[in-house]
Amino acid sequence: MQYAEIAPAKHLAKYVKCFWVLEQSGAPAAGESCAPEAVIPDGSIEIIFNLSDPFRRYHSNGRIETQPHSIVAGQMREHALIEPSGKVKLFGIRFCAAGAYPFFRFSLSELTGRIEDLASVWGRGANELEEKINEALSPEECVVIVESELGKLLSANRKFDEIVEGASRMITTRRGLASIDDVSRTLSVSARRLERRFQHRFGLTPKFFSRIVRFQNLLGALREERKEGLLGTALSFGYYDQAHLIHEFKEFSGKSPAAFFADEYQFSQFFLSAPSIIGTDVFLQYTVPNNI
């Protein structure tokens, strides 16, 4: 499995966190099936182009959905169970906290908890963009195509929200432990107004985003040591006790901490405190070790 991130051009850097590529060239052997995996909320809105075999999504009511080849994933409040049906080749746009809003013509709260066909959101232009992405010869060419489209949308749509960006940066910097009252005072806006604005232009309340940030930071800290010292580490991240920790794990991952770390994840690991981009216009690629 190979994963890479590409930094956006400077004029898009405050809107797009990164472009990313996830690829697995080999398909499952005959009769072999991959188990569904939990993709955990990471506080980002994403657009994903599937350039190979479709993915399946498993819903809690038992319904199995074959996902479209181009999707927009809104802010997630709980895990989503997905499974590849064959080869994996994905190209994604991961937006910054306040970066997605200017590219959509409605409140981002309407996308919360939803994964939608991009064409149902962007219209016919999404189909044309998908065709261009499929014809691209490299990830870098995909980036050029997408940056051109984002530039057109940006010039016609709404402006960047400095308040939402400032609040999300403060929450992220403090690992989800900043009080919302402190955030609102720092930004000279009432807590109530901040919540309304954040939910409208981000898709979550500041408090819920803080929970996701805290959980993602905990997973990042535990990635190497797995469940050893789990409770002590969790307490340092603001969890009250073991019951609080287990509740958060089950809500965000669908499993207890022990069950979560006992499993081997192929796809969802790339959305757990995803690695930072180093430099500008650098293509970072690595093969995932088998023991992660």
PDB file of C-alpha atoms in Angstrom:
ATOM      1  CA  MET A   1       0.000   0.000   0.000  1.00  0.00           C
ATOM      2  CA  GLN A   2       1.407   3.384  -0.979  1.00  0.00           C
ATOM      3  CA  TYR A   3       0.287   6.780   0.268  1.00  0.00           C
ATOM      4  CA  ALA A   4       1.499  10.222  -0.807  1.00  0.00           C
ATOM      5  CA  GLU A   5       0.676  13.858  -0.134  1.00  0.00           C
ATOM      6  CA  ILE A   6       1.290  16.815  -2.446  1.00  0.00           C
ATOM      7  CA  ALA A   7       1.270  20.389  -1.177  1.00  0.00           C
ATOM      8  CA  PRO A   8      -1.094  22.840  -2.923  1.00  0.00           C
ATOM      9  CA  ALA A   9       0.019  25.946  -4.793  1.00  0.00           C
ATOM     10  CA  LYS A  10       0.555  28.996  -2.585  1.00  0.00           C
ATOM     11  CA  HIS A  11      -2.681  30.728  -3.627  1.00  0.00           C
ATOM     12  CA  LEU A  12      -4.671  27.699  -2.426  1.00  0.00           C
ATOM     13  CA  ALA A  13      -2.653  26.903   0.703  1.00  0.00           C
ATOM     14  CA  LYS A  14      -5.163  28.395   3.148  1.00  0.00           C
ATOM     15  CA  TYR A  15      -8.001  26.442   1.510  1.00  0.00           C
ATOM     16  CA  VAL A  16      -6.440  23.046   0.760  1.00  0.00           C
ATOM     17  CA  LYS A  17      -4.467  21.117   3.381  1.00  0.00           C
ATOM     18  CA  CYS A  18      -3.080  18.708   0.795  1.00  0.00           C
ATOM     19  CA  PHE A  19      -3.798  16.544  -2.197  1.00  0.00           C
ATOM     20  CA  TRP A  20      -3.248  12.856  -1.556  1.00  0.00           C
ATOM     21  CA  VAL A  21      -2.890   9.571  -3.403  1.00  0.00           C
ATOM     22  CA  LEU A  22      -3.565   6.087  -2.042  1.00  0.00           C
ATOM     23  CA  GLU A  23      -2.762   3.103  -4.223  1.00  0.00           C
ATOM     24  CA  GLN A  24      -2.596  -0.665  -4.011  1.00  0.00           C
ATOM     25  CA  SER A  25      -1.754  -2.319  -7.306  1.00  0.00           C
ATOM     26  CA  GLY A  26      -2.647  -5.894  -6.407  1.00  0.00           C
ATOM     27  CA  ALA A  27      -6.240  -7.116  -6.191  1.00  0.00           C
ATOM     28  CA  PRO A  28      -7.394  -9.660  -3.599  1.00  0.00           C
ATOM     29  CA  ALA A  29      -6.731 -13.291  -4.517  1.00  0.00           C
ATOM     30  CA  ALA A  30      -9.579 -15.400  -5.853  1.00  0.00           C
ATOM     31  CA  GLY A  31     -12.046 -16.128  -3.068  1.00  0.00           C
ATOM     32  CA  GLU A  32     -10.309 -13.687  -0.733  1.00  0.00           C
ATOM     33  CA  SER A  33     -12.256 -10.772   0.723  1.00  0.00           C
ATOM     34  CA  CYS A  34     -11.057  -7.757   2.709  1.00  0.00           C
ATOM     35  CA  ALA A  35     -12.955  -7.122   5.922  1.00  0.00           C
ATOM     36  CA  PRO A  36     -14.731  -3.755   6.160  1.00  0.00           C
ATOM     37  CA  GLU A  37     -12.653  -1.136   7.959  1.00  0.00           C
ATOM     38  CA  ALA A  38     -13.623   1.851  10.055  1.00  0.00           C
ATOM     39  CA  VAL A  39     -12.608   5.257   8.714  1.00  0.00           C
ATOM     40  CA  ILE A  40     -12.535   7.564  11.729  1.00  0.00           C
ATOM     41  CA  PRO A  41     -13.583  11.252  11.806  1.00  0.00           C
ATOM     42  CA  ASP A  42     -10.552  13.499  11.262  1.00  0.00           C
ATOM     43  CA  GLY A  43     -12.147  16.959  11.180  1.00  0.00           C
ATOM     44  CA  SER A  44     -11.653  17.482   7.449  1.00  0.00           C
ATOM     45  CA  ILE A  45     -13.996  17.709   4.474  1.00  0.00           C
ATOM     46  CA  GLU A  46     -12.662  15.825   1.468  1.00  0.00           C
ATOM     47  CA  ILE A  47     -13.345  15.242  -2.211  1.00  0.00           C
ATOM     48  CA  ILE A  48     -12.190  11.826  -3.419  1.00  0.00           C
ATOM     49  CA  PHE A  49     -11.842  10.489  -6.957  1.00  0.00           C
ATOM     50  CA  ASN A  50     -11.758   6.705  -7.288  1.00  0.00           C
ATOM     51  CA  LEU A  51      -9.631   5.784 -10.309  1.00  0.00           C
ATOM     52  CA  SER A  52     -10.042   2.022 -10.006  1.00  0.00           C
ATOM     53  CA  ASP A  53     -12.505  -0.520  -8.600  1.00  0.00           C
ATOM     54  CA  PRO A  54     -15.390   0.821  -6.483  1.00  0.00           C
ATOM     55  CA  PHE A  55     -15.563   0.809  -2.701  1.00  0.00           C
ATOM     56  CA  ARG A  56     -18.460  -0.555  -0.680  1.00  0.00           C
ATOM     57  CA  ARG A  57     -19.846   1.202   2.382  1.00  0.00           C
ATOM     58  CA  TYR A  58     -21.589  -0.765   5.143  1.00  0.00           C
ATOM     59  CA  HIS A  59     -24.399   1.040   6.948  1.00  0.00           C
ATOM     60  CA  SER A  60     -25.564   0.326  10.487  1.00  0.00           C
ATOM     61  CA  ASN A  61     -28.985  -0.838   9.199  1.00  0.00           C
ATOM     62  CA  GLY A  62     -27.332  -3.617   7.168  1.00  0.00           C
ATOM     63  CA  ARG A  63     -27.488  -1.833   3.824  1.00  0.00           C
ATOM     64  CA  ILE A  64     -24.402  -2.171   1.616  1.00  0.00           C
ATOM     65  CA  GLU A  65     -23.814   0.751  -0.745  1.00  0.00           C
ATOM     66  CA  THR A  66     -21.490   0.817  -3.741  1.00  0.00           C
ATOM     67  CA  GLN A  67     -19.919   4.254  -3.623  1.00  0.00           C
ATOM     68  CA  PRO A  68     -19.786   6.577  -6.653  1.00  0.00           C
ATOM     69  CA  HIS A  69     -16.429   7.119  -8.327  1.00  0.00           C
ATOM     70  CA  SER A  70     -16.351  10.778  -7.274  1.00  0.00           C
ATOM     71  CA  ILE A  71     -17.539  11.688  -3.784  1.00  0.00           C
ATOM     72  CA  VAL A  72     -17.559  14.525  -1.304  1.00  0.00           C
ATOM     73  CA  ALA A  73     -17.254  13.432   2.320  1.00  0.00           C
ATOM     74  CA  GLY A  74     -18.667  15.939   4.779  1.00  0.00           C
ATOM     75  CA  GLN A  75     -17.625  16.217   8.401  1.00  0.00           C
ATOM     76  CA  MET A  76     -18.099  12.839  10.061  1.00  0.00           C
ATOM     77  CA  ARG A  77     -19.469  12.485  13.585  1.00  0.00           C
ATOM     78  CA  GLU A  78     -18.847   8.742  13.732  1.00  0.00           C
ATOM     79  CA  HIS A  79     -16.891   6.097  11.851  1.00  0.00           C
ATOM     80  CA  ALA A  80     -17.804   4.847   8.384  1.00  0.00           C
ATOM     81  CA  LEU A  81     -17.260   1.201   7.402  1.00  0.00           C
ATOM     82  CA  ILE A  82     -15.724   0.794   3.954  1.00  0.00           C
ATOM     83  CA  GLU A  83     -14.307  -2.071   1.910  1.00  0.00           C
ATOM     84  CA  PRO A  84     -12.484  -2.133  -1.451  1.00  0.00           C
ATOM     85  CA  SER A  85     -13.911  -4.455  -4.105  1.00  0.00           C
ATOM     86  CA  GLY A  86     -10.600  -4.857  -5.932  1.00  0.00           C
ATOM     87  CA  LYS A  87      -7.649  -2.641  -6.830  1.00  0.00           C
ATOM     88  CA  VAL A  88      -7.276   0.658  -4.974  1.00  0.00           C
ATOM     89  CA  LYS A  89      -6.293   3.923  -6.635  1.00  0.00           C
ATOM     90  CA  LEU A  90      -7.606   7.113  -5.038  1.00  0.00           C
ATOM     91  CA  PHE A  91      -6.876  10.799  -5.548  1.00  0.00           C
ATOM     92  CA  GLY A  92      -8.161  13.141  -2.855  1.00  0.00           C
ATOM     93  CA  ILE A  93      -8.489  16.792  -1.911  1.00  0.00           C
ATOM     94  CA  ARG A  94      -8.278  17.371   1.851  1.00  0.00           C
ATOM     95  CA  PHE A  95      -9.521  20.843   2.752  1.00  0.00           C
ATOM     96  CA  CYS A  96      -8.242  23.004   5.588  1.00  0.00           C
ATOM     97  CA  ALA A  97     -10.617  23.688   8.467  1.00  0.00           C
ATOM     98  CA  ALA A  98     -12.075  26.883   6.999  1.00  0.00           C
ATOM     99  CA  GLY A  99     -11.039  26.030   3.459  1.00  0.00           C
ATOM    100  CA  ALA A 100     -13.989  24.043   2.101  1.00  0.00           C
ATOM    101  CA  TYR A 101     -16.728  26.645   2.627  1.00  0.00           C
ATOM    102  CA  PRO A 102     -15.867  28.955  -0.311  1.00  0.00           C
ATOM    103  CA  PHE A 103     -16.255  26.050  -2.773  1.00  0.00           C
ATOM    104  CA  PHE A 104     -19.831  25.161  -1.825  1.00  0.00           C
ATOM    105  CA  ARG A 105     -23.011  27.197  -2.191  1.00  0.00           C
ATOM    106  CA  PHE A 106     -24.747  26.053   0.996  1.00  0.00           C
ATOM    107  CA  SER A 107     -24.153  25.555   4.703  1.00  0.00           C
ATOM    108  CA  LEU A 108     -21.613  22.803   5.286  1.00  0.00           C
ATOM    109  CA  SER A 109     -23.824  21.495   8.100  1.00  0.00           C
ATOM    110  CA  GLU A 110     -25.951  20.022   5.272  1.00  0.00           C
ATOM    111  CA  LEU A 111     -23.056  17.667   4.445  1.00  0.00           C
ATOM    112  CA  THR A 112     -22.336  16.584   8.019  1.00  0.00           C
ATOM    113  CA  GLY A 113     -22.398  12.814   8.381  1.00  0.00           C
ATOM    114  CA  ARG A 114     -22.926  12.355   4.635  1.00  0.00           C
ATOM    115  CA  ILE A 115     -20.877  10.962   1.762  1.00  0.00           C
ATOM    116  CA  GLU A 116     -22.417  12.160  -1.499  1.00  0.00           C
ATOM    117  CA  ASP A 117     -21.862  11.780  -5.219  1.00  0.00           C
ATOM    118  CA  LEU A 118     -19.843  14.861  -6.180  1.00  0.00           C
ATOM    119  CA  ALA A 119     -22.102  15.444  -9.199  1.00  0.00           C
ATOM    120  CA  SER A 120     -25.110  15.882  -6.900  1.00  0.00           C
ATOM    121  CA  VAL A 121     -23.236  18.719  -5.181  1.00  0.00           C
ATOM    122  CA  TRP A 122     -21.225  20.356  -7.977  1.00  0.00           C
ATOM    123  CA  GLY A 123     -23.446  19.434 -10.915  1.00  0.00           C
ATOM    124  CA  ARG A 124     -22.277  18.651 -14.455  1.00  0.00           C
ATOM    125  CA  GLY A 125     -18.869  20.200 -13.864  1.00  0.00           C
ATOM    126  CA  ALA A 126     -18.060  17.334 -11.484  1.00  0.00           C
ATOM    127  CA  ASN A 127     -18.469  14.771 -14.282  1.00  0.00           C
ATOM    128  CA  GLU A 128     -16.184  16.760 -16.559  1.00  0.00           C
ATOM    129  CA  LEU A 129     -13.594  17.048 -13.784  1.00  0.00           C
ATOM    130  CA  GLU A 130     -13.793  13.292 -13.122  1.00  0.00           C
ATOM    131  CA  GLU A 131     -13.096  12.578 -16.808  1.00  0.00           C
ATOM    132  CA  LYS A 132     -10.024  14.821 -16.778  1.00  0.00           C
ATOM    133  CA  ILE A 133      -8.712  13.196 -13.586  1.00  0.00           C
ATOM    134  CA  ASN A 134      -9.149   9.724 -15.098  1.00  0.00           C
ATOM    135  CA  GLU A 135      -7.200  10.765 -18.180  1.00  0.00           C
ATOM    136  CA  ALA A 136      -4.324  12.293 -16.192  1.00  0.00           C
ATOM    137  CA  LEU A 137      -0.998  10.483 -16.458  1.00  0.00           C
ATOM    138  CA  SER A 138       0.366  11.288 -12.993  1.00  0.00           C
ATOM    139  CA  PRO A 139      -0.669  12.592  -9.567  1.00  0.00           C
ATOM    140  CA  GLU A 140       1.046  15.883 -10.359  1.00  0.00           C
ATOM    141  CA  GLU A 141      -1.114  16.250 -13.461  1.00  0.00           C
ATOM    142  CA  CYS A 142      -4.205  15.569 -11.339  1.00  0.00           C
ATOM    143  CA  VAL A 143      -3.132  18.407  -9.054  1.00  0.00           C
ATOM    144  CA  VAL A 144      -2.790  20.844 -11.970  1.00  0.00           C
ATOM    145  CA  ILE A 145      -6.276  19.918 -13.207  1.00  0.00           C
ATOM    146  CA  VAL A 146      -7.901  20.246  -9.783  1.00  0.00           C
ATOM    147  CA  GLU A 147      -6.123  23.493  -8.890  1.00  0.00           C
ATOM    148  CA  SER A 148      -7.423  25.044 -12.105  1.00  0.00           C
ATOM    149  CA  GLU A 149     -10.988  24.026 -11.247  1.00  0.00           C
ATOM    150  CA  LEU A 150     -10.704  25.207  -7.643  1.00  0.00           C
ATOM    151  CA  GLY A 151      -9.349  28.536  -8.862  1.00  0.00           C
ATOM    152  CA  LYS A 152     -12.442  29.048 -11.038  1.00  0.00           C
ATOM    153  CA  LEU A 153     -14.792  28.179  -8.197  1.00  0.00           C
ATOM    154  CA  LEU A 154     -12.933  30.402  -5.775  1.00  0.00           C
ATOM    155  CA  SER A 155     -13.265  33.483  -7.948  1.00  0.00           C
ATOM    156  CA  ALA A 156     -17.039  33.003  -8.178  1.00  0.00           C
ATOM    157  CA  ASN A 157     -17.858  32.041  -4.614  1.00  0.00           C
ATOM    158  CA  ARG A 158     -17.681  33.242  -1.032  1.00  0.00           C
ATOM    159  CA  LYS A 159     -14.681  34.505   0.903  1.00  0.00           C
ATOM    160  CA  PHE A 160     -12.439  32.765   3.393  1.00  0.00           C
ATOM    161  CA  ASP A 161     -13.642  32.951   7.013  1.00  0.00           C
ATOM    162  CA  GLU A 162     -10.841  34.185   9.279  1.00  0.00           C
ATOM    163  CA  ILE A 163     -12.894  33.621  12.455  1.00  0.00           C
ATOM    164  CA  VAL A 164     -13.503  29.934  11.719  1.00  0.00           C
ATOM    165  CA  GLU A 165      -9.904  29.477  10.644  1.00  0.00           C
ATOM    166  CA  GLY A 166      -8.603  31.149  13.800  1.00  0.00           C
ATOM    167  CA  ALA A 167     -10.857  29.075  16.049  1.00  0.00           C
ATOM    168  CA  SER A 168      -9.942  25.792  14.365  1.00  0.00           C
ATOM    169  CA  ARG A 169      -6.232  26.650  14.546  1.00  0.00           C
ATOM    170  CA  MET A 170      -6.483  27.423  18.256  1.00  0.00           C
ATOM    171  CA  ILE A 171      -8.387  24.177  18.933  1.00  0.00           C
ATOM    172  CA  THR A 172      -5.896  22.159  16.902  1.00  0.00           C
ATOM    173  CA  THR A 173      -2.821  23.792  18.458  1.00  0.00           C
ATOM    174  CA  ARG A 174      -4.122  23.002  21.948  1.00  0.00           C
ATOM    175  CA  ARG A 175      -4.895  19.396  20.946  1.00  0.00           C
ATOM    176  CA  GLY A 176      -8.619  19.831  21.482  1.00  0.00           C
ATOM    177  CA  LEU A 177      -8.211  21.012  25.072  1.00  0.00           C
ATOM    178  CA  ALA A 178      -8.925  24.732  24.562  1.00  0.00           C
ATOM    179  CA  SER A 179     -12.133  25.891  26.218  1.00  0.00           C
ATOM    180  CA  ILE A 180     -14.625  27.385  23.780  1.00  0.00           C
ATOM    181  CA  ASP A 181     -15.002  30.432  26.030  1.00  0.00           C
ATOM    182  CA  ASP A 182     -11.251  31.062  25.737  1.00  0.00           C
ATOM    183  CA  VAL A 183     -11.418  30.658  21.967  1.00  0.00           C
ATOM    184  CA  SER A 184     -14.327  33.086  21.616  1.00  0.00           C
ATOM    185  CA  ARG A 185     -12.691  35.665  23.901  1.00  0.00           C
ATOM    186  CA  THR A 186      -9.443  35.479  21.943  1.00  0.00           C
ATOM    187  CA  LEU A 187     -11.330  36.072  18.689  1.00  0.00           C
ATOM    188  CA  SER A 188     -13.589  38.787  20.199  1.00  0.00           C
ATOM    189  CA  VAL A 189     -16.791  36.943  19.306  1.00  0.00           C
ATOM    190  CA  SER A 190     -19.496  35.505  21.558  1.00  0.00           C
ATOM    191  CA  ALA A 191     -19.448  31.747  22.159  1.00  0.00           C
ATOM    192  CA  ARG A 192     -22.957  31.459  20.720  1.00  0.00           C
ATOM    193  CA  ARG A 193     -22.089  33.357  17.559  1.00  0.00           C
ATOM    194  CA  LEU A 194     -18.896  31.334  17.147  1.00  0.00           C
ATOM    195  CA  GLU A 195     -20.871  28.090  17.422  1.00  0.00           C
ATOM    196  CA  ARG A 196     -23.406  29.162  14.776  1.00  0.00           C
ATOM    197  CA  ARG A 197     -20.723  30.403  12.416  1.00  0.00           C
ATOM    198  CA  PHE A 198     -18.524  27.361  12.943  1.00  0.00           C
ATOM    199  CA  GLN A 199     -21.348  24.906  12.314  1.00  0.00           C
ATOM    200  CA  HIS A 200     -22.496  26.776   9.192  1.00  0.00           C
ATOM    201  CA  ARG A 201     -19.061  27.175   7.602  1.00  0.00           C
ATOM    202  CA  PHE A 202     -17.280  24.144   9.015  1.00  0.00           C
ATOM    203  CA  GLY A 203     -19.984  21.525   9.521  1.00  0.00           C
ATOM    204  CA  LEU A 204     -19.481  20.835  13.239  1.00  0.00           C
ATOM    205  CA  THR A 205     -19.695  22.783  16.470  1.00  0.00           C
ATOM    206  CA  PRO A 206     -16.354  23.910  17.964  1.00  0.00           C
ATOM    207  CA  LYS A 207     -16.948  21.560  20.910  1.00  0.00           C
ATOM    208  CA  PHE A 208     -17.439  18.488  18.728  1.00  0.00           C
ATOM    209  CA  PHE A 209     -14.440  19.412  16.587  1.00  0.00           C
ATOM    210  CA  SER A 210     -12.415  19.621  19.813  1.00  0.00           C
ATOM    211  CA  ARG A 211     -13.420  16.046  20.647  1.00  0.00           C
ATOM    212  CA  ILE A 212     -12.239  14.834  17.243  1.00  0.00           C
ATOM    213  CA  VAL A 213      -8.936  16.696  17.549  1.00  0.00           C
ATOM    214  CA  ARG A 214      -8.344  15.270  21.017  1.00  0.00           C
ATOM    215  CA  PHE A 215      -9.122  11.728  19.837  1.00  0.00           C
ATOM    216  CA  GLN A 216      -6.889  12.044  16.782  1.00  0.00           C
ATOM    217  CA  ASN A 217      -4.032  13.317  18.945  1.00  0.00           C
ATOM    218  CA  LEU A 218      -4.491  10.414  21.335  1.00  0.00           C
ATOM    219  CA  LEU A 219      -4.328   7.922  18.456  1.00  0.00           C
ATOM    220  CA  GLY A 220      -1.210   9.615  17.146  1.00  0.00           C
ATOM    221  CA  ALA A 221       0.471   9.310  20.545  1.00  0.00           C
ATOM    222  CA  LEU A 222      -0.535   5.654  20.830  1.00  0.00           C
ATOM    223  CA  ARG A 223       0.310   4.651  17.273  1.00  0.00           C
ATOM    224  CA  GLU A 224       3.729   3.244  18.203  1.00  0.00           C
ATOM    225  CA  GLU A 225       3.033   1.847  21.652  1.00  0.00           C
ATOM    226  CA  ARG A 226      -0.458   0.515  20.879  1.00  0.00           C
ATOM    227  CA  LYS A 227      -2.488  -0.063  24.045  1.00  0.00           C
ATOM    228  CA  GLU A 228       0.454  -0.088  26.464  1.00  0.00           C
ATOM    229  CA  GLY A 229      -0.019   2.756  28.926  1.00  0.00           C
ATOM    230  CA  LEU A 230      -3.306   3.583  27.254  1.00  0.00           C
ATOM    231  CA  LEU A 231      -5.178   4.957  30.262  1.00  0.00           C
ATOM    232  CA  GLY A 232      -2.257   7.061  31.522  1.00  0.00           C
ATOM    233  CA  THR A 233      -1.777   8.577  28.062  1.00  0.00           C
ATOM    234  CA  ALA A 234      -5.520   9.176  27.724  1.00  0.00           C
ATOM    235  CA  LEU A 235      -5.628  11.046  31.041  1.00  0.00           C
ATOM    236  CA  SER A 236      -2.891  13.376  29.772  1.00  0.00           C
ATOM    237  CA  PHE A 237      -5.118  14.161  26.787  1.00  0.00           C
ATOM    238  CA  GLY A 238      -8.035  15.237  28.969  1.00  0.00           C
ATOM    239  CA  TYR A 239     -10.033  12.040  29.283  1.00  0.00           C
ATOM    240  CA  TYR A 240     -11.582  11.743  32.722  1.00  0.00           C
ATOM    241  CA  ASP A 241     -11.383   8.009  33.289  1.00  0.00           C
ATOM    242  CA  GLN A 242     -11.530   4.613  31.594  1.00  0.00           C
ATOM    243  CA  ALA A 243     -15.293   4.804  30.992  1.00  0.00           C
ATOM    244  CA  HIS A 244     -14.893   8.162  29.229  1.00  0.00           C
ATOM    245  CA  LEU A 245     -12.105   6.744  27.060  1.00  0.00           C
ATOM    246  CA  ILE A 246     -14.081   3.625  26.086  1.00  0.00           C
ATOM    247  CA  HIS A 247     -17.123   5.743  25.213  1.00  0.00           C
ATOM    248  CA  GLU A 248     -15.063   7.924  22.856  1.00  0.00           C
ATOM    249  CA  PHE A 249     -13.437   4.904  21.194  1.00  0.00           C
ATOM    250  CA  LYS A 250     -16.781   3.225  20.574  1.00  0.00           C
ATOM    251  CA  GLU A 251     -18.360   6.408  19.224  1.00  0.00           C
ATOM    252  CA  PHE A 252     -15.532   7.295  16.858  1.00  0.00           C
ATOM    253  CA  SER A 253     -14.195   3.865  15.877  1.00  0.00           C
ATOM    254  CA  GLY A 254     -17.048   1.503  16.696  1.00  0.00           C
ATOM    255  CA  LYS A 255     -14.767  -0.601  18.918  1.00  0.00           C
ATOM    256  CA  SER A 256     -13.278  -0.725  22.386  1.00  0.00           C
ATOM    257  CA  PRO A 257      -9.629   0.422  22.665  1.00  0.00           C
ATOM    258  CA  ALA A 258      -8.421  -3.190  22.999  1.00  0.00           C
ATOM    259  CA  ALA A 259     -10.359  -4.344  19.928  1.00  0.00           C
ATOM    260  CA  PHE A 260      -9.258  -1.322  17.930  1.00  0.00           C
ATOM    261  CA  PHE A 261      -5.542  -1.877  18.513  1.00  0.00           C
ATOM    262  CA  ALA A 262      -5.856  -5.636  18.011  1.00  0.00           C
ATOM    263  CA  ASP A 263      -6.874  -5.109  14.377  1.00  0.00           C
ATOM    264  CA  GLU A 264      -4.636  -4.418  11.417  1.00  0.00           C
ATOM    265  CA  TYR A 265      -5.831  -1.486   9.322  1.00  0.00           C
ATOM    266  CA  GLN A 266      -4.918  -0.956   5.688  1.00  0.00           C
ATOM    267  CA  PHE A 267      -6.915   2.100   4.669  1.00  0.00           C
ATOM    268  CA  SER A 268      -8.194   3.910   7.733  1.00  0.00           C
ATOM    269  CA  GLN A 269      -4.678   4.411   9.112  1.00  0.00           C
ATOM    270  CA  PHE A 270      -4.126   7.107   6.508  1.00  0.00           C
ATOM    271  CA  PHE A 271      -6.818   9.231   8.154  1.00  0.00           C
ATOM    272  CA  LEU A 272      -5.481   8.891  11.693  1.00  0.00           C
ATOM    273  CA  SER A 273      -3.410  11.991  12.392  1.00  0.00           C
ATOM    274  CA  ALA A 274      -2.237  11.957   8.789  1.00  0.00           C
ATOM    275  CA  PRO A 275       1.440  12.861   8.281  1.00  0.00           C
ATOM    276  CA  SER A 276       2.282  16.491   7.673  1.00  0.00           C
ATOM    277  CA  ILE A 277       3.459  17.821   4.351  1.00  0.00           C
ATOM    278  CA  ILE A 278       7.141  18.671   4.243  1.00  0.00           C
ATOM    279  CA  GLY A 279       8.096  21.501   1.942  1.00  0.00           C
ATOM    280  CA  THR A 280       6.197  22.754  -1.090  1.00  0.00           C
ATOM    281  CA  ASP A 281       5.307  20.843  -4.255  1.00  0.00           C
ATOM    282  CA  VAL A 282       7.042  17.775  -2.859  1.00  0.00           C
ATOM    283  CA  PHE A 283       5.673  14.330  -3.638  1.00  0.00           C
ATOM    284  CA  LEU A 284       5.989  12.145  -0.536  1.00  0.00           C
ATOM    285  CA  GLN A 285       5.643   8.434  -1.069  1.00  0.00           C
ATOM    286  CA  TYR A 286       6.256   5.494   1.173  1.00  0.00           C
ATOM    287  CA  THR A 287       5.304   1.875   1.580  1.00  0.00           C
ATOM    288  CA  VAL A 288       3.376   1.173   4.760  1.00  0.00           C
ATOM    289  CA  PRO A 289       5.179  -1.277   7.076  1.00  0.00           C
ATOM    290  CA  ASN A 290       3.246  -4.481   7.736  1.00  0.00           C
ATOM    291  CA  ASN A 291       3.361  -3.993  11.518  1.00  0.00           C
ATOM    292  CA  ILE A 292       1.446  -0.674  11.611  1.00  0.00           C
TER     293      ILE A 292
END
